[in-house]
Amino acid sequence: MKVIGIRFKEGGKVYYFAPNENETYEEGMQVVVETSKSTEFAYVAFLPKEVDESEVVQPLKPILRIATDRDREQVRRNLERKPQAMKIAQEKIEKHGLKMKLIDCEFAFDGNKVIFYFSAEGRVDFRELVKDLAGTFRIRIELRQVGIRDETRLLGGFGPCGRECCCAGAMPEFRKVSIKMAKVQGLSLNPGKISGLCGRLMCCLSYENDYYAEAFKKMPKVGSEVMTPEGRGTVVSDNMLKMVVRVKIEKDGSLVYRDFPVEEVRFKSKKEEPGPEDESEEIPAEEGEGAVSPAPEESVRPPRERREKRREGNRSPRRESGEQRPNAQRKEGGKGQPKERGKGKDRRRERQNGQPGERQQKEHAARPPREERRPSGGEE
């Protein structure tokens, strides 16, 4: 399928559109395209090319035309309306007492809608504000709350490197950045040195992370002992761009610092020193997935043989010889002395019936057996 790349903002995300067969395009050319919401003014990111249909989100919207002078004039008028719209919106926000920071606004290409971007710590009830703005501008109003990284992208600025922020000028989408990238690249973990204008980790940490990740595996660990052409020493620092290792060597009672290429240094590879997180072991699949857990040696024996072994293991020498266990540890009145049967039962009966339990036992013993009893009031 033939598609053409379209970008709505400089440095923004590229979208696929269907090119017009009757027109010739150039990179950076201004065009008018049809989107799912309305007609938009955009720029050509790359020329038509063939791509797989699985990479295209259907339905593929078309390019309506190459931008004309009238279209450019419409865009210019929309930009002129922006400062006044920002001023009015800020006054309305202060009037309603809403805790929100107005960042930017954007008019649609046809001028029938305006979008206001704002940031806030939590959710904001701006329903009354929308009604007030709609009554002032007499067009559709849309308010969008954005995060702190999107705020920096909209406002722009210059980073610590002296160039424009990556998110504003050279990065269509935010990339995942982690503190591990800074550790691998040997950067200082001071938040002030690895954070951007938004207060988050700098996006540029992900640009060269693949190279540093491969170089990190080939370099010795800082603080480890290595063997150099001048003797054994301790690694002080690694230069992963030049692939050079700085080693501290003790010679004649003094410390000497030398730089060696990593090829001339012998050390234990990091792969040979697995840590708690790197150690891997075979974990059987969960039950129901065809996994069989390793059984102990006894479990493979026949059931009868296993039962006989269990009986033999439970037999004690004293039990086999017939010797009785001594009762010397038991003391009179102590815990070891056996209780007389029925004594506790008699006490309970004395409390319940007020009669001694022995008397009841004698009366029960004096009764004739069940076979000799005769029914009351009857004869044989």
mmCIF file of C-alpha atoms in Angstrom:
data_model
loop_
_atom_site.group_PDB
_atom_site.id
_atom_site.type_symbol
_atom_site.label_atom_id
_atom_site.label_comp_id
_atom_site.label_asym_id
_atom_site.label_seq_id
_atom_site.Cartn_x
_atom_site.Cartn_y
_atom_site.Cartn_z
ATOM 1 C CA MET A 1 0.000 0.000 0.000
ATOM 2 C CA LYS A 2 1.338 3.446 -0.954
ATOM 3 C CA VAL A 3 1.301 6.058 1.822
ATOM 4 C CA ILE A 4 2.784 9.489 2.459
ATOM 5 C CA GLY A 5 4.069 10.790 5.804
ATOM 6 C CA ILE A 6 2.337 13.853 7.248
ATOM 7 C CA ARG A 7 3.386 15.899 10.297
ATOM 8 C CA PHE A 8 1.100 18.510 11.865
ATOM 9 C CA LYS A 9 3.805 20.258 13.913
ATOM 10 C CA GLU A 10 7.525 20.647 13.475
ATOM 11 C CA GLY A 11 9.159 17.734 15.288
ATOM 12 C CA GLY A 12 5.782 16.085 15.876
ATOM 13 C CA LYS A 13 4.583 12.553 15.233
ATOM 14 C CA VAL A 14 4.318 11.323 11.632
ATOM 15 C CA TYR A 15 0.995 9.925 10.399
ATOM 16 C CA TYR A 16 0.153 7.968 7.254
ATOM 17 C CA PHE A 17 -2.192 9.452 4.651
ATOM 18 C CA ALA A 18 -3.235 8.450 1.143
ATOM 19 C CA PRO A 19 -1.446 10.557 -1.515
ATOM 20 C CA ASN A 20 -3.257 12.074 -4.460
ATOM 21 C CA GLU A 21 -2.093 10.422 -7.676
ATOM 22 C CA ASN A 22 -2.503 13.613 -9.695
ATOM 23 C CA GLU A 23 -0.160 15.715 -7.529
ATOM 24 C CA THR A 24 3.611 15.746 -6.978
ATOM 25 C CA TYR A 25 4.884 16.279 -3.440
ATOM 26 C CA GLU A 26 8.118 17.452 -1.870
ATOM 27 C CA GLU A 27 9.436 17.123 1.667
ATOM 28 C CA GLY A 28 8.317 20.061 3.821
ATOM 29 C CA MET A 29 5.507 20.981 1.438
ATOM 30 C CA GLN A 30 2.361 22.453 3.042
ATOM 31 C CA VAL A 31 -0.828 20.461 2.435
ATOM 32 C CA VAL A 32 -4.416 20.281 3.632
ATOM 33 C CA VAL A 33 -5.566 16.865 4.896
ATOM 34 C CA GLU A 34 -8.779 15.359 6.152
ATOM 35 C CA THR A 35 -8.769 13.937 9.702
ATOM 36 C CA SER A 36 -11.398 12.181 11.771
ATOM 37 C CA LYS A 37 -12.324 15.479 13.456
ATOM 38 C CA SER A 38 -11.964 18.185 10.815
ATOM 39 C CA THR A 39 -9.769 19.600 8.056
ATOM 40 C CA GLU A 40 -6.181 20.339 9.153
ATOM 41 C CA PHE A 41 -3.133 22.167 7.847
ATOM 42 C CA ALA A 42 0.011 19.950 7.794
ATOM 43 C CA TYR A 43 3.471 19.349 6.304
ATOM 44 C CA VAL A 44 4.899 16.504 4.214
ATOM 45 C CA ALA A 45 7.369 14.462 6.307
ATOM 46 C CA PHE A 46 8.449 11.951 3.627
ATOM 47 C CA LEU A 47 7.499 11.194 0.055
ATOM 48 C CA PRO A 48 5.086 8.397 -0.979
ATOM 49 C CA LYS A 49 6.378 4.886 -0.425
ATOM 50 C CA GLU A 50 5.102 1.313 -0.157
ATOM 51 C CA VAL A 51 4.406 -0.133 3.310
ATOM 52 C CA ASP A 52 2.767 -3.278 4.634
ATOM 53 C CA GLU A 53 -0.991 -3.030 5.223
ATOM 54 C CA SER A 54 -0.514 -4.232 8.825
ATOM 55 C CA GLU A 55 1.316 -0.952 9.593
ATOM 56 C CA VAL A 56 -1.591 1.198 8.419
ATOM 57 C CA VAL A 57 -4.548 2.158 10.605
ATOM 58 C CA GLN A 58 -7.682 1.862 8.522
ATOM 59 C CA PRO A 59 -9.422 3.781 7.095
ATOM 60 C CA LEU A 60 -6.584 5.725 5.481
ATOM 61 C CA LYS A 61 -7.507 9.417 5.236
ATOM 62 C CA PRO A 62 -6.671 11.297 1.999
ATOM 63 C CA ILE A 63 -4.703 14.449 1.259
ATOM 64 C CA LEU A 64 -7.241 16.965 -0.012
ATOM 65 C CA ARG A 65 -4.905 19.376 -1.806
ATOM 66 C CA ILE A 66 -1.622 21.190 -1.751
ATOM 67 C CA ALA A 67 -1.926 24.312 0.388
ATOM 68 C CA THR A 68 -2.813 27.537 -1.446
ATOM 69 C CA ASP A 69 -2.226 31.169 -0.547
ATOM 70 C CA ARG A 70 -5.740 31.328 0.844
ATOM 71 C CA ASP A 71 -4.980 28.404 3.187
ATOM 72 C CA ARG A 72 -1.795 30.086 4.405
ATOM 73 C CA GLU A 73 -3.717 33.296 5.057
ATOM 74 C CA GLN A 74 -6.210 31.363 7.169
ATOM 75 C CA VAL A 75 -3.379 29.905 9.259
ATOM 76 C CA ARG A 76 -1.877 33.376 9.740
ATOM 77 C CA ARG A 77 -5.213 34.791 10.984
ATOM 78 C CA ASN A 78 -5.528 31.942 13.472
ATOM 79 C CA LEU A 79 -2.074 32.705 14.868
ATOM 80 C CA GLU A 80 -2.983 36.374 15.256
ATOM 81 C CA ARG A 81 -6.042 35.454 17.324
ATOM 82 C CA LYS A 82 -3.980 33.378 19.764
ATOM 83 C CA PRO A 83 -2.588 36.127 22.098
ATOM 84 C CA GLN A 84 -6.010 37.704 22.631
ATOM 85 C CA ALA A 85 -7.590 34.312 23.279
ATOM 86 C CA MET A 86 -4.928 33.488 25.881
ATOM 87 C CA LYS A 87 -5.512 36.773 27.658
ATOM 88 C CA ILE A 88 -9.290 36.300 27.805
ATOM 89 C CA ALA A 89 -8.994 32.696 28.996
ATOM 90 C CA GLN A 90 -6.593 33.701 31.790
ATOM 91 C CA GLU A 91 -9.002 36.382 32.996
ATOM 92 C CA LYS A 92 -11.875 33.879 33.039
ATOM 93 C CA ILE A 93 -9.781 31.374 35.025
ATOM 94 C CA GLU A 94 -8.994 34.018 37.672
ATOM 95 C CA LYS A 95 -12.636 35.076 37.742
ATOM 96 C CA HIS A 96 -13.815 31.525 38.537
ATOM 97 C CA GLY A 97 -10.960 30.961 41.010
ATOM 98 C CA LEU A 98 -9.726 27.741 39.416
ATOM 99 C CA LYS A 99 -6.328 26.298 40.382
ATOM 100 C CA MET A 100 -5.032 25.645 36.899
ATOM 101 C CA LYS A 101 -2.114 26.920 34.805
ATOM 102 C CA LEU A 102 -2.940 27.956 31.255
ATOM 103 C CA ILE A 103 -0.181 26.777 28.904
ATOM 104 C CA ASP A 104 -1.200 27.257 25.294
ATOM 105 C CA CYS A 105 -4.141 27.477 22.918
ATOM 106 C CA GLU A 106 -4.663 26.369 19.354
ATOM 107 C CA PHE A 107 -7.314 27.307 16.784
ATOM 108 C CA ALA A 108 -8.568 24.722 14.320
ATOM 109 C CA PHE A 109 -7.745 25.301 10.647
ATOM 110 C CA ASP A 110 -11.313 26.322 9.783
ATOM 111 C CA GLY A 111 -11.498 28.585 12.887
ATOM 112 C CA ASN A 112 -14.618 26.902 14.296
ATOM 113 C CA LYS A 113 -12.928 25.491 17.412
ATOM 114 C CA VAL A 114 -10.256 26.537 19.903
ATOM 115 C CA ILE A 115 -8.359 24.165 22.200
ATOM 116 C CA PHE A 116 -6.887 25.397 25.507
ATOM 117 C CA TYR A 117 -4.104 23.377 27.161
ATOM 118 C CA PHE A 118 -3.610 23.628 30.920
ATOM 119 C CA SER A 119 -1.896 21.818 33.779
ATOM 120 C CA ALA A 120 -3.103 21.273 37.337
ATOM 121 C CA GLU A 121 -2.189 19.182 40.370
ATOM 122 C CA GLY A 122 -5.524 17.369 40.406
ATOM 123 C CA ARG A 123 -8.851 17.281 38.629
ATOM 124 C CA VAL A 124 -10.508 20.614 37.915
ATOM 125 C CA ASP A 125 -14.217 21.258 37.489
ATOM 126 C CA PHE A 126 -14.184 23.687 34.543
ATOM 127 C CA ARG A 127 -17.759 23.285 33.336
ATOM 128 C CA GLU A 128 -18.717 26.865 34.212
ATOM 129 C CA LEU A 129 -15.492 28.103 32.621
ATOM 130 C CA VAL A 130 -16.327 26.368 29.337
ATOM 131 C CA LYS A 131 -19.768 27.946 29.277
ATOM 132 C CA ASP A 132 -18.284 31.364 29.906
ATOM 133 C CA LEU A 133 -15.639 30.960 27.164
ATOM 134 C CA ALA A 134 -18.189 29.645 24.680
ATOM 135 C CA GLY A 135 -20.354 32.714 25.262
ATOM 136 C CA THR A 136 -17.367 34.989 24.648
ATOM 137 C CA PHE A 137 -15.821 33.380 21.539
ATOM 138 C CA ARG A 138 -19.064 32.045 19.997
ATOM 139 C CA ILE A 139 -17.280 28.912 18.793
ATOM 140 C CA ARG A 140 -16.624 25.403 20.149
ATOM 141 C CA ILE A 141 -14.386 25.311 23.229
ATOM 142 C CA GLU A 142 -12.211 22.381 24.303
ATOM 143 C CA LEU A 143 -10.001 22.208 27.416
ATOM 144 C CA ARG A 144 -7.245 19.579 27.706
ATOM 145 C CA GLN A 145 -5.243 18.847 30.836
ATOM 146 C CA VAL A 146 -1.641 17.776 30.133
ATOM 147 C CA GLY A 147 1.237 16.427 32.225
ATOM 148 C CA ILE A 148 4.482 18.131 33.150
ATOM 149 C CA ARG A 149 6.421 16.593 30.230
ATOM 150 C CA ASP A 150 3.761 17.700 27.729
ATOM 151 C CA GLU A 151 3.904 21.171 29.266
ATOM 152 C CA THR A 152 7.617 21.415 28.479
ATOM 153 C CA ARG A 153 6.991 20.173 24.946
ATOM 154 C CA LEU A 154 4.361 22.870 24.323
ATOM 155 C CA LEU A 155 6.316 25.730 25.898
ATOM 156 C CA GLY A 156 9.727 24.660 24.562
ATOM 157 C CA GLY A 157 13.042 25.896 25.901
ATOM 158 C CA PHE A 158 16.759 25.184 25.971
ATOM 159 C CA GLY A 159 18.291 22.296 27.845
ATOM 160 C CA PRO A 160 21.578 22.122 29.798
ATOM 161 C CA CYS A 161 23.367 21.254 26.529
ATOM 162 C CA GLY A 162 22.411 24.632 25.041
ATOM 163 C CA ARG A 163 20.122 23.174 22.412
ATOM 164 C CA GLU A 164 16.341 23.112 22.123
ATOM 165 C CA CYS A 165 14.594 20.521 24.263
ATOM 166 C CA CYS A 166 14.438 17.153 22.515
ATOM 167 C CA CYS A 167 10.726 16.751 23.245
ATOM 168 C CA ALA A 168 9.936 20.078 21.554
ATOM 169 C CA GLY A 169 12.070 19.842 18.425
ATOM 170 C CA ALA A 170 13.438 16.378 17.701
ATOM 171 C CA MET A 171 11.322 13.721 19.398
ATOM 172 C CA PRO A 172 7.917 12.771 17.976
ATOM 173 C CA GLU A 173 7.028 10.541 20.939
ATOM 174 C CA PHE A 174 8.217 10.287 24.527
ATOM 175 C CA ARG A 175 10.662 7.467 25.117
ATOM 176 C CA LYS A 176 11.007 5.378 28.241
ATOM 177 C CA VAL A 177 13.894 6.661 30.387
ATOM 178 C CA SER A 178 15.170 4.973 33.583
ATOM 179 C CA ILE A 179 17.835 5.685 36.189
ATOM 180 C CA LYS A 180 19.603 2.509 35.051
ATOM 181 C CA MET A 181 20.545 4.277 31.798
ATOM 182 C CA ALA A 182 22.399 6.957 33.774
ATOM 183 C CA LYS A 183 24.249 4.294 35.791
ATOM 184 C CA VAL A 184 25.321 2.384 32.694
ATOM 185 C CA GLN A 185 26.594 5.575 31.036
ATOM 186 C CA GLY A 186 28.637 6.444 34.118
ATOM 187 C CA LEU A 187 26.816 9.711 34.766
ATOM 188 C CA SER A 188 26.437 11.406 38.122
ATOM 189 C CA LEU A 189 23.236 10.386 39.882
ATOM 190 C CA ASN A 190 22.693 13.945 41.081
ATOM 191 C CA PRO A 191 19.073 14.765 40.088
ATOM 192 C CA GLY A 192 20.065 18.296 39.109
ATOM 193 C CA LYS A 193 22.505 17.036 36.474
ATOM 194 C CA ILE A 194 20.406 14.320 34.823
ATOM 195 C CA SER A 195 16.996 16.049 34.919
ATOM 196 C CA GLY A 196 15.507 18.234 32.206
ATOM 197 C CA LEU A 197 13.421 21.387 32.418
ATOM 198 C CA CYS A 198 10.371 19.319 33.332
ATOM 199 C CA GLY A 199 12.086 17.871 36.411
ATOM 200 C CA ARG A 200 12.058 14.356 34.950
ATOM 201 C CA LEU A 201 15.021 12.366 33.608
ATOM 202 C CA MET A 202 16.421 13.828 30.396
ATOM 203 C CA CYS A 203 15.028 12.214 27.248
ATOM 204 C CA CYS A 204 18.469 12.221 25.585
ATOM 205 C CA LEU A 205 19.613 9.445 27.968
ATOM 206 C CA SER A 206 17.879 6.958 25.692
ATOM 207 C CA TYR A 207 19.615 8.097 22.464
ATOM 208 C CA GLU A 208 22.946 6.295 22.980
ATOM 209 C CA ASN A 209 21.822 3.776 25.549
ATOM 210 C CA ASP A 210 22.254 0.811 23.168
ATOM 211 C CA TYR A 211 25.937 1.637 22.588
ATOM 212 C CA TYR A 212 26.679 2.183 26.275
ATOM 213 C CA ALA A 213 24.891 -1.038 27.219
ATOM 214 C CA GLU A 214 27.201 -3.040 24.908
ATOM 215 C CA ALA A 215 30.348 -1.144 25.969
ATOM 216 C CA PHE A 216 29.454 -1.581 29.651
ATOM 217 C CA LYS A 217 29.683 -5.368 29.272
ATOM 218 C CA LYS A 218 33.235 -5.118 27.880
ATOM 219 C CA MET A 219 34.579 -2.818 30.613
ATOM 220 C CA PRO A 220 35.780 -3.898 34.085
ATOM 221 C CA LYS A 221 33.818 -2.844 37.110
ATOM 222 C CA VAL A 222 35.015 0.279 38.931
ATOM 223 C CA GLY A 223 36.755 -0.760 42.151
ATOM 224 C CA SER A 224 37.638 -4.271 40.944
ATOM 225 C CA GLU A 225 41.168 -5.663 40.695
ATOM 226 C CA VAL A 226 42.657 -6.174 37.223
ATOM 227 C CA MET A 227 45.961 -7.351 35.755
ATOM 228 C CA THR A 228 47.792 -4.819 33.553
ATOM 229 C CA PRO A 229 51.145 -4.910 31.700
ATOM 230 C CA GLU A 230 52.622 -3.009 34.670
ATOM 231 C CA GLY A 231 51.173 -5.259 37.348
ATOM 232 C CA ARG A 232 48.022 -5.717 39.399
ATOM 233 C CA GLY A 233 45.907 -2.672 40.153
ATOM 234 C CA THR A 234 42.462 -1.307 40.982
ATOM 235 C CA VAL A 235 40.087 0.219 38.434
ATOM 236 C CA VAL A 236 39.434 3.908 39.124
ATOM 237 C CA SER A 237 37.274 4.888 36.128
ATOM 238 C CA ASP A 238 36.080 3.711 32.690
ATOM 239 C CA ASN A 239 35.957 5.746 29.491
ATOM 240 C CA MET A 240 33.418 3.903 27.360
ATOM 241 C CA LEU A 241 33.808 6.290 24.408
ATOM 242 C CA LYS A 242 37.552 5.674 24.058
ATOM 243 C CA MET A 243 37.371 2.159 25.608
ATOM 244 C CA VAL A 244 40.146 3.095 28.035
ATOM 245 C CA VAL A 245 40.498 1.999 31.661
ATOM 246 C CA ARG A 246 42.252 4.074 34.341
ATOM 247 C CA VAL A 247 43.995 1.820 36.884
ATOM 248 C CA LYS A 248 45.606 2.615 40.227
ATOM 249 C CA ILE A 249 48.863 0.633 40.685
ATOM 250 C CA GLU A 250 51.056 0.489 43.785
ATOM 251 C CA LYS A 251 54.782 0.645 42.961
ATOM 252 C CA ASP A 252 57.582 0.905 45.526
ATOM 253 C CA GLY A 253 55.215 2.167 48.187
ATOM 254 C CA SER A 254 53.668 4.856 45.987
ATOM 255 C CA LEU A 255 50.462 4.973 43.955
ATOM 256 C CA VAL A 256 50.620 5.430 40.186
ATOM 257 C CA TYR A 257 47.647 6.038 37.860
ATOM 258 C CA ARG A 258 47.850 4.662 34.319
ATOM 259 C CA ASP A 259 45.443 4.512 31.371
ATOM 260 C CA PHE A 260 45.269 1.229 29.439
ATOM 261 C CA PRO A 261 43.153 0.142 26.481
ATOM 262 C CA VAL A 262 40.602 -2.399 27.570
ATOM 263 C CA GLU A 263 42.251 -5.028 25.321
ATOM 264 C CA GLU A 264 45.448 -4.885 27.433
ATOM 265 C CA VAL A 265 43.672 -5.377 30.738
ATOM 266 C CA ARG A 266 42.785 -8.805 32.061
ATOM 267 C CA PHE A 267 39.824 -9.043 34.384
ATOM 268 C CA LYS A 268 36.986 -11.312 35.288
ATOM 269 C CA SER A 269 34.113 -10.779 32.919
ATOM 270 C CA LYS A 270 30.894 -9.425 34.384
ATOM 271 C CA LYS A 271 29.036 -12.359 32.893
ATOM 272 C CA GLU A 272 31.088 -14.696 35.077
ATOM 273 C CA GLU A 273 30.068 -12.848 38.220
ATOM 274 C CA PRO A 274 26.287 -13.211 38.319
ATOM 275 C CA GLY A 275 24.628 -11.290 41.081
ATOM 276 C CA PRO A 276 21.426 -12.208 42.881
ATOM 277 C CA GLU A 277 19.375 -10.748 40.038
ATOM 278 C CA ASP A 278 21.453 -12.336 37.264
ATOM 279 C CA GLU A 279 21.472 -15.858 38.661
ATOM 280 C CA SER A 280 19.030 -17.950 36.709
ATOM 281 C CA GLU A 281 17.645 -21.361 37.481
ATOM 282 C CA GLU A 282 15.297 -23.630 35.668
ATOM 283 C CA ILE A 283 11.766 -23.059 36.845
ATOM 284 C CA PRO A 284 9.280 -25.731 35.786
ATOM 285 C CA ALA A 285 6.129 -24.634 34.060
ATOM 286 C CA GLU A 286 2.952 -24.320 36.065
ATOM 287 C CA GLU A 287 0.675 -27.274 36.608
ATOM 288 C CA GLY A 288 -1.484 -28.032 33.641
ATOM 289 C CA GLU A 289 1.202 -27.036 31.116
ATOM 290 C CA GLY A 290 2.835 -30.450 30.848
ATOM 291 C CA ALA A 291 5.504 -29.809 33.471
ATOM 292 C CA VAL A 292 6.646 -32.642 35.739
ATOM 293 C CA SER A 293 8.384 -31.563 38.923
ATOM 294 C CA PRO A 294 11.426 -33.657 39.965
ATOM 295 C CA ALA A 295 10.395 -36.266 42.525
ATOM 296 C CA PRO A 296 12.570 -37.507 45.417
ATOM 297 C CA GLU A 297 14.205 -40.925 45.234
ATOM 298 C CA GLU A 298 11.599 -42.577 47.445
ATOM 299 C CA SER A 299 8.685 -41.523 45.251
ATOM 300 C CA VAL A 300 9.779 -43.800 42.392
ATOM 301 C CA ARG A 301 9.650 -46.969 44.546
ATOM 302 C CA PRO A 302 6.600 -49.273 44.555
ATOM 303 C CA PRO A 303 3.966 -48.359 47.141
ATOM 304 C CA ARG A 304 4.342 -51.657 49.067
ATOM 305 C CA GLU A 305 8.087 -51.325 49.413
ATOM 306 C CA ARG A 306 7.697 -47.724 50.510
ATOM 307 C CA ARG A 307 5.229 -48.696 53.266
ATOM 308 C CA GLU A 308 7.542 -51.419 54.575
ATOM 309 C CA LYS A 309 10.450 -49.019 54.791
ATOM 310 C CA ARG A 310 8.266 -46.523 56.657
ATOM 311 C CA ARG A 311 7.320 -49.201 59.232
ATOM 312 C CA GLU A 312 10.963 -50.161 59.721
ATOM 313 C CA GLY A 313 11.960 -46.559 60.238
ATOM 314 C CA ASN A 314 9.251 -46.025 62.888
ATOM 315 C CA ARG A 315 10.329 -48.985 65.007
ATOM 316 C CA SER A 316 12.559 -48.099 67.930
ATOM 317 C CA PRO A 317 15.084 -50.566 69.508
ATOM 318 C CA ARG A 318 13.346 -50.362 72.871
ATOM 319 C CA ARG A 319 10.019 -51.237 71.314
ATOM 320 C CA GLU A 320 11.426 -54.280 69.530
ATOM 321 C CA SER A 321 13.170 -55.612 72.655
ATOM 322 C CA GLY A 322 10.013 -55.331 74.772
ATOM 323 C CA GLU A 323 11.690 -53.049 77.337
ATOM 324 C CA GLN A 324 9.293 -50.686 79.011
ATOM 325 C CA ARG A 325 9.967 -47.040 79.359
ATOM 326 C CA PRO A 326 11.088 -46.027 82.844
ATOM 327 C CA ASN A 327 8.706 -43.878 84.868
ATOM 328 C CA ALA A 328 11.313 -42.357 87.126
ATOM 329 C CA GLN A 329 10.692 -38.888 85.874
ATOM 330 C CA ARG A 330 7.117 -38.946 87.119
ATOM 331 C CA LYS A 331 6.514 -37.539 90.592
ATOM 332 C CA GLU A 332 3.602 -37.874 92.915
ATOM 333 C CA GLY A 333 1.177 -35.088 92.304
ATOM 334 C CA GLY A 334 3.163 -33.915 89.311
ATOM 335 C CA LYS A 335 2.292 -33.669 85.687
ATOM 336 C CA GLY A 336 3.801 -37.018 84.946
ATOM 337 C CA GLN A 337 1.464 -38.918 87.308
ATOM 338 C CA PRO A 338 -1.416 -40.653 85.466
ATOM 339 C CA LYS A 339 -4.914 -39.576 86.378
ATOM 340 C CA GLU A 340 -7.478 -42.002 87.735
ATOM 341 C CA ARG A 341 -10.225 -42.712 85.304
ATOM 342 C CA GLY A 342 -13.619 -41.329 86.191
ATOM 343 C CA LYS A 343 -12.316 -38.948 88.840
ATOM 344 C CA GLY A 344 -12.953 -35.850 86.820
ATOM 345 C CA LYS A 345 -16.301 -37.229 85.735
ATOM 346 C CA ASP A 346 -17.361 -37.767 89.346
ATOM 347 C CA ARG A 347 -16.481 -34.227 90.234
ATOM 348 C CA ARG A 348 -18.604 -32.867 87.396
ATOM 349 C CA ARG A 349 -21.544 -35.003 88.494
ATOM 350 C CA GLU A 350 -21.161 -33.785 92.090
ATOM 351 C CA ARG A 351 -21.406 -30.212 90.906
ATOM 352 C CA GLN A 352 -24.406 -30.877 88.684
ATOM 353 C CA ASN A 353 -26.518 -33.258 90.817
ATOM 354 C CA GLY A 354 -25.223 -32.584 94.284
ATOM 355 C CA GLN A 355 -24.533 -36.365 94.724
ATOM 356 C CA PRO A 356 -21.198 -38.125 94.841
ATOM 357 C CA GLY A 357 -20.211 -39.841 91.723
ATOM 358 C CA GLU A 358 -19.268 -43.092 93.487
ATOM 359 C CA ARG A 359 -22.877 -43.586 94.686
ATOM 360 C CA GLN A 360 -24.179 -43.247 91.176
ATOM 361 C CA GLN A 361 -21.585 -45.717 89.968
ATOM 362 C CA LYS A 362 -22.729 -48.236 92.677
ATOM 363 C CA GLU A 363 -26.388 -47.810 91.732
ATOM 364 C CA HIS A 364 -25.492 -48.312 88.110
ATOM 365 C CA ALA A 365 -23.543 -51.464 88.970
ATOM 366 C CA ALA A 366 -26.439 -52.868 91.044
ATOM 367 C CA ARG A 367 -28.772 -52.817 88.107
ATOM 368 C CA PRO A 368 -29.306 -56.131 86.363
ATOM 369 C CA PRO A 369 -28.045 -56.640 82.839
ATOM 370 C CA ARG A 370 -30.235 -55.470 80.002
ATOM 371 C CA GLU A 371 -31.237 -59.026 79.129
ATOM 372 C CA GLU A 372 -32.517 -59.708 82.696
ATOM 373 C CA ARG A 373 -34.586 -56.548 82.982
ATOM 374 C CA ARG A 374 -38.351 -56.942 82.849
ATOM 375 C CA PRO A 375 -40.754 -54.361 81.505
ATOM 376 C CA SER A 376 -42.428 -52.387 84.287
ATOM 377 C CA GLY A 377 -46.031 -53.415 85.001
ATOM 378 C CA GLY A 378 -45.868 -56.518 82.809
ATOM 379 C CA GLU A 379 -45.453 -60.242 83.167
ATOM 380 C CA GLU A 380 -43.921 -62.917 81.060
#
